[in-house]
mmCIF file of N, CA and C in Angstrom:
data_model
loop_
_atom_site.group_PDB
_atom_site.id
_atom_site.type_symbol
_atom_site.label_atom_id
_atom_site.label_comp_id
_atom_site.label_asym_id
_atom_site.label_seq_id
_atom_site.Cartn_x
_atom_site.Cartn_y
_atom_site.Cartn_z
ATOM 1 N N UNK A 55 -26.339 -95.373 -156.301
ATOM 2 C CA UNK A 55 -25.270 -94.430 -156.490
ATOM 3 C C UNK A 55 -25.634 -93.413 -157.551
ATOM 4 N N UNK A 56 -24.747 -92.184 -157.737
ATOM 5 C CA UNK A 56 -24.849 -91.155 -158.538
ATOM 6 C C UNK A 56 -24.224 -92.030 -160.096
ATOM 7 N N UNK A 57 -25.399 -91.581 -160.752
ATOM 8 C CA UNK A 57 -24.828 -91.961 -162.282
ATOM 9 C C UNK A 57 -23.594 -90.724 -162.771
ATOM 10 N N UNK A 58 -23.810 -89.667 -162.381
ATOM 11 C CA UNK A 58 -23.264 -88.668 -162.992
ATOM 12 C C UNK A 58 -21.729 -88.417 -162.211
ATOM 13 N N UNK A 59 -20.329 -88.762 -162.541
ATOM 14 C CA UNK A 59 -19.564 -88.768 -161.455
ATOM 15 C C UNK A 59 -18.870 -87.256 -161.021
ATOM 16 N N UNK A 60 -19.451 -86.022 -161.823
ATOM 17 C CA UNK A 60 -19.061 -85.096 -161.301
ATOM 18 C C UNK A 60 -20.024 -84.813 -160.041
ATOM 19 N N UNK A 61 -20.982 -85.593 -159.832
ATOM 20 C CA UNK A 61 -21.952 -85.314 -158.772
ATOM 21 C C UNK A 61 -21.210 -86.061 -157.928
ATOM 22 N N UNK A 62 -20.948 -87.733 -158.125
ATOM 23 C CA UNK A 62 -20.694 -88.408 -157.178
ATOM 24 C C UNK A 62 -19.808 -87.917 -156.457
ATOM 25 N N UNK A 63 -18.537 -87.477 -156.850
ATOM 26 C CA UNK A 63 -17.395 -86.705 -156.507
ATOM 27 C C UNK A 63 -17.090 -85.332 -155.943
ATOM 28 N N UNK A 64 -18.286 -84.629 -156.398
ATOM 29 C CA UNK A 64 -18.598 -82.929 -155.665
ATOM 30 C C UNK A 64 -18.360 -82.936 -154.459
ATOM 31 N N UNK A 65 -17.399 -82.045 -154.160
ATOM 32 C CA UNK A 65 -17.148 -81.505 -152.831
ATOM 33 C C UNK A 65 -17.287 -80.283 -152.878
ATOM 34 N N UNK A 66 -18.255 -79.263 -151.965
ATOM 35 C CA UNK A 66 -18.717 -78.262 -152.102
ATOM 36 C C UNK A 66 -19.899 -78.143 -151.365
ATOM 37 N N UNK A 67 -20.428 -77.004 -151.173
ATOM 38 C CA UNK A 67 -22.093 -76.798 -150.624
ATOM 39 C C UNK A 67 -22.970 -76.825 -152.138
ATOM 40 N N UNK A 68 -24.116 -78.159 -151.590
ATOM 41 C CA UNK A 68 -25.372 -78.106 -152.393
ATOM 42 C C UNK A 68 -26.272 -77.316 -151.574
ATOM 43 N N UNK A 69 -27.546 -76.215 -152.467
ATOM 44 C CA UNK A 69 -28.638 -75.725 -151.697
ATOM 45 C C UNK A 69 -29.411 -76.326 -152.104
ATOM 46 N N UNK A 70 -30.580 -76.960 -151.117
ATOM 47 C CA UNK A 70 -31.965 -77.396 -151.187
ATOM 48 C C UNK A 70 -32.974 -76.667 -150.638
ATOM 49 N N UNK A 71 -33.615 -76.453 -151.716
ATOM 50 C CA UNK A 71 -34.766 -75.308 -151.100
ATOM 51 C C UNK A 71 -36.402 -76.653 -151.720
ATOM 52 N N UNK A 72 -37.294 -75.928 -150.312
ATOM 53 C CA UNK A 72 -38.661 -76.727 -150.536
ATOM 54 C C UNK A 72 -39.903 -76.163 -149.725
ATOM 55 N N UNK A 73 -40.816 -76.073 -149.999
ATOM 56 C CA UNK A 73 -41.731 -75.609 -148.960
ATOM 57 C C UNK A 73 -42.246 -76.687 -148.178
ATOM 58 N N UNK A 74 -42.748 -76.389 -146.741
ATOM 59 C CA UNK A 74 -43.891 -77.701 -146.461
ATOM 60 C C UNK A 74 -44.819 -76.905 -145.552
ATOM 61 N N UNK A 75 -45.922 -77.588 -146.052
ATOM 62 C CA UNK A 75 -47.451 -77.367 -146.001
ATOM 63 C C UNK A 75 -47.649 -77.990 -144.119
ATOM 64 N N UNK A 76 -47.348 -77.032 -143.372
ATOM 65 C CA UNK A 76 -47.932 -77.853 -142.243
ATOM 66 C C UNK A 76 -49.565 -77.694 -142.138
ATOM 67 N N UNK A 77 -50.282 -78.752 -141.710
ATOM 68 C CA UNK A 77 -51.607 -78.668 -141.415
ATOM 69 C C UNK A 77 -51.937 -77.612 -139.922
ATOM 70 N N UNK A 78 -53.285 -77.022 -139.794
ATOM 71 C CA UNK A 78 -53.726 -76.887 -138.758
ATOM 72 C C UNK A 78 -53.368 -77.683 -137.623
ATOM 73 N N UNK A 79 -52.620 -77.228 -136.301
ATOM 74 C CA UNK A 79 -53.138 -78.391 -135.399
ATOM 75 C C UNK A 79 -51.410 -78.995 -135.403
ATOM 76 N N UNK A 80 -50.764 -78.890 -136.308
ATOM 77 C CA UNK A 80 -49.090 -79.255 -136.460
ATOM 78 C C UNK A 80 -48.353 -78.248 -135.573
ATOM 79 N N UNK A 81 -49.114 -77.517 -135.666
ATOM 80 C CA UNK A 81 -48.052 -76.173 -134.831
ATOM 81 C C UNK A 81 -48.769 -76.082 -133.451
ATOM 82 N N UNK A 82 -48.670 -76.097 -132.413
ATOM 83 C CA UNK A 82 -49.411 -75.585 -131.439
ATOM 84 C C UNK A 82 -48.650 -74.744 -129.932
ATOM 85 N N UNK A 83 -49.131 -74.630 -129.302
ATOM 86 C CA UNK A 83 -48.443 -74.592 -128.237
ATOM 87 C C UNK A 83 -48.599 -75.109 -127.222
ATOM 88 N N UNK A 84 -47.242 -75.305 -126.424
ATOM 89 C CA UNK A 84 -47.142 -76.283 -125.775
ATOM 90 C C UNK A 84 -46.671 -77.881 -126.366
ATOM 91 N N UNK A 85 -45.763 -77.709 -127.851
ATOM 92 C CA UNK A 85 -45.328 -78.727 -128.304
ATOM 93 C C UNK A 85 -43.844 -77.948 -128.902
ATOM 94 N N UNK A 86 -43.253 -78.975 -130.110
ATOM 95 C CA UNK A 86 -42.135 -78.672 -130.849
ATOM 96 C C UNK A 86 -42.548 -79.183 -131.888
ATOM 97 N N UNK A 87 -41.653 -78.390 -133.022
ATOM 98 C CA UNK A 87 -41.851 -78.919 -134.329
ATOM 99 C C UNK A 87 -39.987 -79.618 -134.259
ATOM 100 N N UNK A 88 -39.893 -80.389 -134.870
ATOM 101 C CA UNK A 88 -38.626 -81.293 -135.107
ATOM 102 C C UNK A 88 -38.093 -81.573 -136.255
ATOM 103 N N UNK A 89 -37.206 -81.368 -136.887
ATOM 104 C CA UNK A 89 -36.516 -81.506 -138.151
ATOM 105 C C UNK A 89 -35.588 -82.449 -138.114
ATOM 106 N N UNK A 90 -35.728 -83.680 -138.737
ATOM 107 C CA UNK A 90 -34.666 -84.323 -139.259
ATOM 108 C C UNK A 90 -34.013 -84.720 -140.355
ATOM 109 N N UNK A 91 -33.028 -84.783 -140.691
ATOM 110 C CA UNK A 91 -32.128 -85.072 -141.825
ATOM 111 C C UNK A 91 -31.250 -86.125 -141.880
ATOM 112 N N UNK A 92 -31.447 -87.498 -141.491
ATOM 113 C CA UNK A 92 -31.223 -88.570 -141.682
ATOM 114 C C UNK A 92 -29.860 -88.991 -142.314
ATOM 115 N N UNK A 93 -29.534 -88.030 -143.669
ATOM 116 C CA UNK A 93 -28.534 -88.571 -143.894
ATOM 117 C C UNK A 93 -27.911 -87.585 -144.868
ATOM 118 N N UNK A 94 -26.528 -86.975 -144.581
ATOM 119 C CA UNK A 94 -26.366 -85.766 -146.120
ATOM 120 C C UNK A 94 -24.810 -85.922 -145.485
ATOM 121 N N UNK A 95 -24.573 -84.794 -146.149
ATOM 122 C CA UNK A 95 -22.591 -84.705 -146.444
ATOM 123 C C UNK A 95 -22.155 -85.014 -144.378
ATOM 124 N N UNK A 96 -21.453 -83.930 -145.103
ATOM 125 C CA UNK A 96 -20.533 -83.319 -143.811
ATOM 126 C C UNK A 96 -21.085 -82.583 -142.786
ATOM 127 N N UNK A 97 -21.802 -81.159 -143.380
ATOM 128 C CA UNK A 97 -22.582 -80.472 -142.255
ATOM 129 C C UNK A 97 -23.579 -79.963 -143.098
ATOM 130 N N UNK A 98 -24.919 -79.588 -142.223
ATOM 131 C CA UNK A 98 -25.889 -79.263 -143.193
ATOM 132 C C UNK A 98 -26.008 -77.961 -141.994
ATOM 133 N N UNK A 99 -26.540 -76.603 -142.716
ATOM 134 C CA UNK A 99 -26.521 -75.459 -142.396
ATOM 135 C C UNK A 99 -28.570 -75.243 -142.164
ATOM 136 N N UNK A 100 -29.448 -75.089 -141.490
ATOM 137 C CA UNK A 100 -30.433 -75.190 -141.627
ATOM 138 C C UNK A 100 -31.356 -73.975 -141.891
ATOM 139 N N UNK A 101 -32.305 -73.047 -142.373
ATOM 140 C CA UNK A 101 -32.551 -71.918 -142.538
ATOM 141 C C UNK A 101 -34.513 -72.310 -142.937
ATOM 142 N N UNK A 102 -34.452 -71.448 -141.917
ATOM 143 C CA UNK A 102 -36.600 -72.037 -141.894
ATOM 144 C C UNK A 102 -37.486 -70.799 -142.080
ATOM 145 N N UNK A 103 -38.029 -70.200 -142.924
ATOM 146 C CA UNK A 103 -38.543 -68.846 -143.215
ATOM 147 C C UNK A 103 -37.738 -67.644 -143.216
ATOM 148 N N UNK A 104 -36.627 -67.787 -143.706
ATOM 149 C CA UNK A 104 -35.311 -66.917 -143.448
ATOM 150 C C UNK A 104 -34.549 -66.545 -142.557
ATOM 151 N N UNK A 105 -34.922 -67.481 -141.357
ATOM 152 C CA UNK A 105 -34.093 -67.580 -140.020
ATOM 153 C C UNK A 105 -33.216 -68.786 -140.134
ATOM 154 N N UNK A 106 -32.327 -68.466 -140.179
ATOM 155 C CA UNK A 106 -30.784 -69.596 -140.111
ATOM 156 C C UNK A 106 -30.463 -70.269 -138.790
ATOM 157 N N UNK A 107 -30.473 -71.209 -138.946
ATOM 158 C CA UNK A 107 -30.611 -71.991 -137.615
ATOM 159 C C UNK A 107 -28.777 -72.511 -137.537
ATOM 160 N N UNK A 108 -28.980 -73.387 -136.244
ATOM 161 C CA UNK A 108 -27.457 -73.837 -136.070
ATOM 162 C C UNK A 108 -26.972 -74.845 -137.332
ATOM 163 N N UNK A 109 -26.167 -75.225 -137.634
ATOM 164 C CA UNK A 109 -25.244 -76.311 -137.999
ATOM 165 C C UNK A 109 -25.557 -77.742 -137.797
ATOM 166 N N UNK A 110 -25.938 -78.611 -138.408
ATOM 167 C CA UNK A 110 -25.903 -79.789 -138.209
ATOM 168 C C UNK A 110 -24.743 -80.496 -138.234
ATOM 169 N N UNK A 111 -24.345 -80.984 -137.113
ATOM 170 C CA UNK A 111 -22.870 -82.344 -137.875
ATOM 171 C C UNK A 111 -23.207 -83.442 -137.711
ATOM 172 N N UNK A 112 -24.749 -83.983 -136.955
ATOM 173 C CA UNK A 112 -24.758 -85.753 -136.632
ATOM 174 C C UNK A 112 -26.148 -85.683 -137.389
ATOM 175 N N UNK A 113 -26.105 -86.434 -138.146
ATOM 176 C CA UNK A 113 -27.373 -87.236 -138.798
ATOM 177 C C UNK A 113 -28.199 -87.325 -137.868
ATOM 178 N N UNK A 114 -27.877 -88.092 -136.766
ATOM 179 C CA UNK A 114 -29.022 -88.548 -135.528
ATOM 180 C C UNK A 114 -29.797 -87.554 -135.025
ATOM 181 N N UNK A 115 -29.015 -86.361 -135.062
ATOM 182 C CA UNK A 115 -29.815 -84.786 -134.205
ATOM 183 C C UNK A 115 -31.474 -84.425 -134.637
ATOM 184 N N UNK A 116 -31.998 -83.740 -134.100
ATOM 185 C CA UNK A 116 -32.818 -83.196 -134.522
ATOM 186 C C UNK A 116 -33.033 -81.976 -133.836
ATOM 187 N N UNK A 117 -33.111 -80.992 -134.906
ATOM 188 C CA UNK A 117 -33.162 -79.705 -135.037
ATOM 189 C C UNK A 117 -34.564 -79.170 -134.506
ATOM 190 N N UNK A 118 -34.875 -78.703 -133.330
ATOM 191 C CA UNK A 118 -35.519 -77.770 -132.956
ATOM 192 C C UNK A 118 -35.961 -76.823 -133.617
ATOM 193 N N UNK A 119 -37.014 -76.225 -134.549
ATOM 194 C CA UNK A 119 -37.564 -75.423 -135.455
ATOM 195 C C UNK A 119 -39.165 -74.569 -135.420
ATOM 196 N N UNK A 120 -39.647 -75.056 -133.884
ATOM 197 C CA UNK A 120 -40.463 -74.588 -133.358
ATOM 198 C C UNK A 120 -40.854 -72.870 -133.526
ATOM 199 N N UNK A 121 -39.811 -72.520 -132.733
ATOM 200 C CA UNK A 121 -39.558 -70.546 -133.142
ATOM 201 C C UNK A 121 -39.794 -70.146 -134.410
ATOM 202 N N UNK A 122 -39.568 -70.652 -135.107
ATOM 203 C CA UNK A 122 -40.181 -70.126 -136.824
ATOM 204 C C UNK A 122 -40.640 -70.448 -137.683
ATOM 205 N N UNK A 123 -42.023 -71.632 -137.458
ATOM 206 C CA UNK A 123 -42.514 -72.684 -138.324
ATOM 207 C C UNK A 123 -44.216 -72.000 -137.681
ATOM 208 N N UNK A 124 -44.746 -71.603 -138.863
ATOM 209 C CA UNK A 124 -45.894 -71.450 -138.893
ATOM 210 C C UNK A 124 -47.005 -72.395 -139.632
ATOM 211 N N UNK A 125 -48.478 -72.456 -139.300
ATOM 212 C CA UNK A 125 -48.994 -73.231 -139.840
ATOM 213 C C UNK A 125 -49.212 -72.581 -140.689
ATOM 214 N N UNK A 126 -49.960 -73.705 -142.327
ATOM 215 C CA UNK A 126 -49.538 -73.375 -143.508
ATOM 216 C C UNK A 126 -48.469 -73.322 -144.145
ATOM 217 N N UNK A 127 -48.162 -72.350 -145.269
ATOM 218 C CA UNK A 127 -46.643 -72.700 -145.781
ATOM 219 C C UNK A 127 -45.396 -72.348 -144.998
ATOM 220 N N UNK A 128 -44.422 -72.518 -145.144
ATOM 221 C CA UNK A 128 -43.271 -72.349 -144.826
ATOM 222 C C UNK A 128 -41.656 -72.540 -145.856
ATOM 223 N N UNK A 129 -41.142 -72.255 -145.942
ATOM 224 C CA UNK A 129 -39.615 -72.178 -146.453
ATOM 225 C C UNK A 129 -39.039 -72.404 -145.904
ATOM 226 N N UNK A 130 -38.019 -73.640 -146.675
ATOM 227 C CA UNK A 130 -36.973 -74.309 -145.883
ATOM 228 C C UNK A 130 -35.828 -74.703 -146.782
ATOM 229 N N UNK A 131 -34.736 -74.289 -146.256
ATOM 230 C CA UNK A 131 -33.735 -74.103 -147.125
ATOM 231 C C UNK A 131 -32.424 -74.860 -146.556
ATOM 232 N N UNK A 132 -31.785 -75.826 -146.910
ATOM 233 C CA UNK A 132 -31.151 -76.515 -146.508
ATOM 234 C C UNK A 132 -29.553 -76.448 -147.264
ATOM 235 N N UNK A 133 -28.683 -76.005 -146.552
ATOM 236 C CA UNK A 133 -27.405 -76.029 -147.346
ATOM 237 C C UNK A 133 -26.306 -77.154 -146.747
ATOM 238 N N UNK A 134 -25.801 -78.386 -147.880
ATOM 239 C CA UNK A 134 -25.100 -79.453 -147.315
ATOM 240 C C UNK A 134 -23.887 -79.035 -147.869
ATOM 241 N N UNK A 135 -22.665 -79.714 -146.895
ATOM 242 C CA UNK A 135 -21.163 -79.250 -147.327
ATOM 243 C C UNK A 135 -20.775 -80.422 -147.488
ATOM 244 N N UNK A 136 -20.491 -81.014 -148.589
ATOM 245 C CA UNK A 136 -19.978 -82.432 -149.119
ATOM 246 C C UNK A 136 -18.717 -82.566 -148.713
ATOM 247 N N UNK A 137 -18.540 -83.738 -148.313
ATOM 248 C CA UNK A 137 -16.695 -84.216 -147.589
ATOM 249 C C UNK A 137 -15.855 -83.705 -149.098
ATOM 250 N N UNK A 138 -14.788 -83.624 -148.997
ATOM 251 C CA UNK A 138 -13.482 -83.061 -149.755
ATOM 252 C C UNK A 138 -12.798 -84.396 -149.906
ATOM 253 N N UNK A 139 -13.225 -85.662 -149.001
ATOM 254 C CA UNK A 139 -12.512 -86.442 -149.149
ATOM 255 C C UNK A 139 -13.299 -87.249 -150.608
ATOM 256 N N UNK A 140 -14.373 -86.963 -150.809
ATOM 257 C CA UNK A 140 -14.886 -87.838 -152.260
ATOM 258 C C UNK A 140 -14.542 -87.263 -152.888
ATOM 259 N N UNK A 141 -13.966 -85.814 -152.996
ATOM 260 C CA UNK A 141 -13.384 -85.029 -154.535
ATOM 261 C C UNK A 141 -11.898 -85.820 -155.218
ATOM 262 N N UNK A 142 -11.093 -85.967 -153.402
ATOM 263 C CA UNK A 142 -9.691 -86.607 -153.585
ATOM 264 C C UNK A 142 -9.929 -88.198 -154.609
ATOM 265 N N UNK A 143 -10.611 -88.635 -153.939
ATOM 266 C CA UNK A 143 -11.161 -90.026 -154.837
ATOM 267 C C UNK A 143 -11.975 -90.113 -155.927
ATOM 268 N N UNK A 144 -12.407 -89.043 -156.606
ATOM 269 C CA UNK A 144 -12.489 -88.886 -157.731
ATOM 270 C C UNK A 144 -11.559 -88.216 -158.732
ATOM 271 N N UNK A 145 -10.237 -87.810 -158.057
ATOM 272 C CA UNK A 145 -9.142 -86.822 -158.783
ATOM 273 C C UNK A 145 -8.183 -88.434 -158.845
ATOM 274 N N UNK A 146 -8.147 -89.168 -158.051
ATOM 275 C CA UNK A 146 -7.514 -90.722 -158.299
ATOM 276 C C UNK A 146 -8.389 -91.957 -159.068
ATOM 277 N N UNK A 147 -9.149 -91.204 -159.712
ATOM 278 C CA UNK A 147 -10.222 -92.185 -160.439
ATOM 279 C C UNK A 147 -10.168 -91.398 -161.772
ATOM 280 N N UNK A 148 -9.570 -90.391 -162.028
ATOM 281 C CA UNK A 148 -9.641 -89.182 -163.061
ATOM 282 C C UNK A 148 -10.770 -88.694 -163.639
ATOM 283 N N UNK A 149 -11.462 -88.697 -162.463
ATOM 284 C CA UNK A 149 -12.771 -88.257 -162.701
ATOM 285 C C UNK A 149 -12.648 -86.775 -163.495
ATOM 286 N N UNK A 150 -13.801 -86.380 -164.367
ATOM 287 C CA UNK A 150 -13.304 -84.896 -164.454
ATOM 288 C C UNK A 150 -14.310 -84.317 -163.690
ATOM 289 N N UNK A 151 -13.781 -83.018 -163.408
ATOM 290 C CA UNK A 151 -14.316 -82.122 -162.288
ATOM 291 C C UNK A 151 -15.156 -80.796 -163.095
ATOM 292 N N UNK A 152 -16.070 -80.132 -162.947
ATOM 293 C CA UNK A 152 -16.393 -79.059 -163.734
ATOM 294 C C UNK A 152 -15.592 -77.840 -163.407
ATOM 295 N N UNK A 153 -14.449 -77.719 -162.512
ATOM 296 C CA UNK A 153 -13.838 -76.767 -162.400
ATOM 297 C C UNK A 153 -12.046 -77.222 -162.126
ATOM 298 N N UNK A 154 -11.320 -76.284 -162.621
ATOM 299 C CA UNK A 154 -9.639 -76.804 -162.171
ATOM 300 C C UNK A 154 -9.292 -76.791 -161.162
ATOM 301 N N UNK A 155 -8.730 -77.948 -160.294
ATOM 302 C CA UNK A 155 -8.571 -77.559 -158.839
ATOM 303 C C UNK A 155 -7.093 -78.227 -158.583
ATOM 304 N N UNK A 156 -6.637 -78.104 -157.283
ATOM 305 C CA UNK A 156 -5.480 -78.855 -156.961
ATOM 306 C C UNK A 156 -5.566 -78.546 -155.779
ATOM 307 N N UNK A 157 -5.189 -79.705 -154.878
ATOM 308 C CA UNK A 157 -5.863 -80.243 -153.894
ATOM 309 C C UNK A 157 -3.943 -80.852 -152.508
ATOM 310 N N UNK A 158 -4.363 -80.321 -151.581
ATOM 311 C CA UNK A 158 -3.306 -81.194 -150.460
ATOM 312 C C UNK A 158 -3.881 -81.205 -149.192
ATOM 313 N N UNK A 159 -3.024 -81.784 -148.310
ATOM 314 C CA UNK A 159 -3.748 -81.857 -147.172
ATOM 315 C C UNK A 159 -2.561 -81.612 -146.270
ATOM 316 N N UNK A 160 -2.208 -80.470 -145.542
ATOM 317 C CA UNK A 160 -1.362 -81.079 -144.217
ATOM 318 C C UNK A 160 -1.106 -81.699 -143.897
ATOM 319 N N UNK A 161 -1.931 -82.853 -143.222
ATOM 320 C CA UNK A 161 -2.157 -83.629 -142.316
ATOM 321 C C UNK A 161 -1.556 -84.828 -143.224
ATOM 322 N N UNK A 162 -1.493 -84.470 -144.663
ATOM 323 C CA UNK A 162 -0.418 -85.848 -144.917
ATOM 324 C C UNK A 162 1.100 -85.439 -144.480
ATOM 325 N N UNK A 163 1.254 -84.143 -144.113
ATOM 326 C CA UNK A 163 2.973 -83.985 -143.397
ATOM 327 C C UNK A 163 2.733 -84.189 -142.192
ATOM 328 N N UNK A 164 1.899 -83.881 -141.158
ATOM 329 C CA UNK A 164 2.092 -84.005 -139.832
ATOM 330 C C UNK A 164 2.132 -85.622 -139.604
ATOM 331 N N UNK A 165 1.277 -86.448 -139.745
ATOM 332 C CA UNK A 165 1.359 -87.848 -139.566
ATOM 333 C C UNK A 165 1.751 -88.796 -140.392
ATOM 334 N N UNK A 166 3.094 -89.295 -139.628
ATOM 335 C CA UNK A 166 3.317 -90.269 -140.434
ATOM 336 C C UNK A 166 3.235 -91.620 -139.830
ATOM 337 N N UNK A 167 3.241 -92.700 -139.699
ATOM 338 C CA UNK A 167 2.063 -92.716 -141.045
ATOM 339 C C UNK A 167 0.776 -92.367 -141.046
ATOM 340 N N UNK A 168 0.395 -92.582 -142.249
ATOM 341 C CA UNK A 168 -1.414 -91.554 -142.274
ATOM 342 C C UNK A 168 -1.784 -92.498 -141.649
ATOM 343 N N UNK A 169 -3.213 -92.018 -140.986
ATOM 344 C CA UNK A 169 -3.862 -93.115 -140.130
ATOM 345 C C UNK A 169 -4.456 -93.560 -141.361
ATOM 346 N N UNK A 170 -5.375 -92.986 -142.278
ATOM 347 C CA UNK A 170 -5.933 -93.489 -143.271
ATOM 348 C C UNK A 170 -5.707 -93.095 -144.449
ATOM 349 N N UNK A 171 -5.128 -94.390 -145.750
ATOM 350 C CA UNK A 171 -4.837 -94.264 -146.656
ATOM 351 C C UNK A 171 -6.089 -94.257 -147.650
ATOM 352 N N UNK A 172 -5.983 -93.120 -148.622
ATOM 353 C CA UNK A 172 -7.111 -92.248 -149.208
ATOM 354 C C UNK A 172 -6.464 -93.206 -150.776
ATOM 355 N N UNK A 173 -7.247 -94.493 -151.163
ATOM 356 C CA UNK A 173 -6.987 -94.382 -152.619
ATOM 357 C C UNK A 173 -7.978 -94.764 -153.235
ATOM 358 N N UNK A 174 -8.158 -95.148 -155.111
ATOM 359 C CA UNK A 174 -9.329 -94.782 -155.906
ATOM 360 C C UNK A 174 -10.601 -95.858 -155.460
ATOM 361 N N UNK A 175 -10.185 -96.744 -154.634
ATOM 362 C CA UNK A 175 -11.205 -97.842 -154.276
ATOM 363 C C UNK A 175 -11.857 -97.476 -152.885
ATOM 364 N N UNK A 176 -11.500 -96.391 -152.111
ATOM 365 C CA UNK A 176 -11.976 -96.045 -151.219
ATOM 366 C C UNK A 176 -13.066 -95.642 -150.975
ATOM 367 N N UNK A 177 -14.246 -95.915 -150.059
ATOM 368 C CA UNK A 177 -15.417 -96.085 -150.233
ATOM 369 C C UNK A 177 -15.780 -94.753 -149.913
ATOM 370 N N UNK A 178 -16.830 -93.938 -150.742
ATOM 371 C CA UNK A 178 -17.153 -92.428 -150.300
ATOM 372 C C UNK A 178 -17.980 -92.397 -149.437
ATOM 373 N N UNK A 179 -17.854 -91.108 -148.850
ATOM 374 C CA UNK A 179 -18.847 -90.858 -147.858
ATOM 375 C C UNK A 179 -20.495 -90.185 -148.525
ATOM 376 N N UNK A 180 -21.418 -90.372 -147.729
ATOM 377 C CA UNK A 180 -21.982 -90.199 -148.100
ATOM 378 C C UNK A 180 -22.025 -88.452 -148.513
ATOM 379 N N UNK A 181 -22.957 -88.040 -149.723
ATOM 380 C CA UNK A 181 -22.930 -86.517 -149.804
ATOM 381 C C UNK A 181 -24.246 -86.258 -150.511
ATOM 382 N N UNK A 182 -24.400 -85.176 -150.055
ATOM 383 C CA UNK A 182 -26.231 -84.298 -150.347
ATOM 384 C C UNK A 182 -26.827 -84.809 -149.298
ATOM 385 N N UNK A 183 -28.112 -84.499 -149.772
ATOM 386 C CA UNK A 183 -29.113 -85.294 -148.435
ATOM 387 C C UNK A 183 -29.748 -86.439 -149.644
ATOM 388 N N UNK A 184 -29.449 -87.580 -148.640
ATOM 389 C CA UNK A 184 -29.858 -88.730 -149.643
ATOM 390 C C UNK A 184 -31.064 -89.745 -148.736
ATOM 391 N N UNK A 185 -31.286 -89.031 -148.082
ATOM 392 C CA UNK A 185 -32.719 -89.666 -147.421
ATOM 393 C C UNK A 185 -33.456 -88.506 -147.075
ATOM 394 N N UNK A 186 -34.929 -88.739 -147.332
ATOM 395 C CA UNK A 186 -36.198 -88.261 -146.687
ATOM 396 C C UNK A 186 -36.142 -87.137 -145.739
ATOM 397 N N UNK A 187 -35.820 -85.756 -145.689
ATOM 398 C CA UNK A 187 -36.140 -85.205 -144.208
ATOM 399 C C UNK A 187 -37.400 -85.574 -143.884
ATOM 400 N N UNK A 188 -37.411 -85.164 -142.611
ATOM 401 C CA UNK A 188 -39.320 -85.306 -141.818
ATOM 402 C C UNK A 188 -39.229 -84.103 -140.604
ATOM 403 N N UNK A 189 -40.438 -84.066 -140.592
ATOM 404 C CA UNK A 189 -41.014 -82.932 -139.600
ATOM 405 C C UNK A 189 -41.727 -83.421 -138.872
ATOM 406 N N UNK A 190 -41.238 -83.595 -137.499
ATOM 407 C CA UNK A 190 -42.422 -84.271 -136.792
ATOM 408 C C UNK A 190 -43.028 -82.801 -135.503
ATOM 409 N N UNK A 191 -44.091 -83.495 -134.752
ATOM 410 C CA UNK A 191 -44.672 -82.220 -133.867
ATOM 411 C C UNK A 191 -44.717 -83.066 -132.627
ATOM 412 N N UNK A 192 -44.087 -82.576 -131.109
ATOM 413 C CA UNK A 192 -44.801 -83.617 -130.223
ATOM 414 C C UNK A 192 -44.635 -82.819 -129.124
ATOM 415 N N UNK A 193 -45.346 -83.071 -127.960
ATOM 416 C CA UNK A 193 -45.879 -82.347 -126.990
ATOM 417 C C UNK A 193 -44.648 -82.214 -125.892
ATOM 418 N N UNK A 194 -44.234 -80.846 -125.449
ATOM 419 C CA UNK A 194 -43.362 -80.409 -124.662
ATOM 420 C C UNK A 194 -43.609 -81.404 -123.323
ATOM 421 N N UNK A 195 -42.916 -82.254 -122.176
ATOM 422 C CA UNK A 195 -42.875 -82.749 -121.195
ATOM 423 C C UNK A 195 -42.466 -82.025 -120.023
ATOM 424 N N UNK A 196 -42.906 -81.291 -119.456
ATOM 425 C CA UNK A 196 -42.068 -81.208 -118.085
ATOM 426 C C UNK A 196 -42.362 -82.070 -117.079
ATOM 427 N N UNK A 197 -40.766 -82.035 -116.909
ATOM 428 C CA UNK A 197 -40.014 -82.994 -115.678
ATOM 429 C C UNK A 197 -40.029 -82.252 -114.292
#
């Protein structure tokens, strides 16, 4: 877990920026390059040599990145949107926040009862990217 609980609790977009070194022979044609992100907030926004790619919402996906991944360096810039629901559970834990906020939800008037009750023991979701991306390369199939 996060030692720091204004981290643990952040709800917001983190940016991750990194280069990676593909080798000769990683890029080719007649294959794909593949991006995965294993595990981060809510949605991760993807951006690969200054081309912005789609939206991630499932961990499991993998992002197609072929079109703008050259061999040698590259830039990769990753923006995650942390659930809102770990901020609520750190505002019931009195966590302090680095900024003043105040916080509701609709959806506690439309349903009653809530389907799910939000209190300080409630287990967070995960947020940032907290596993390994990888880049893999593998050869296009036609069917």
């Amino acid at each position: 877990g996060f030692l720091d609980p204004r981290i643990k609790y952040y709800s917001g977009r983190v940016t991750y920026r990194t280069e990676a070194e593909l080798p000769d022979g990683f890029v080719r044609p007649g294959s794909r390059v593949l991006l995965s992100i294993p595990a981060f907030g809510s949605t991760a926004q993807v951006t690969v040599n200054g081309h912005t790619l789609e939206t991630v919402w499932d961990p499991a996906a993998m992002t197609d990145i072929s079109a703008w991944v050259r061999p040698g360096r590259n830039d990769l810039v990753i923006q995650v949107t942390n659930p809102w629901r770990n901020r609520i559970i750190g505002d019931l834990n009195d966590v302090p926040s680095t900024e003043k906020h105040w916080t509701t939800s609709p959806l506690q008037q439309k349903n009653t009862p809530p389907r799910q009750i939000i209190h300080k023991y409630t287990r967070l979701y995960p947020a940032g990217i907290s596993q390994s991306i990888t880049l893999s390369s593998e050869d296009v199939v036609a069917l």
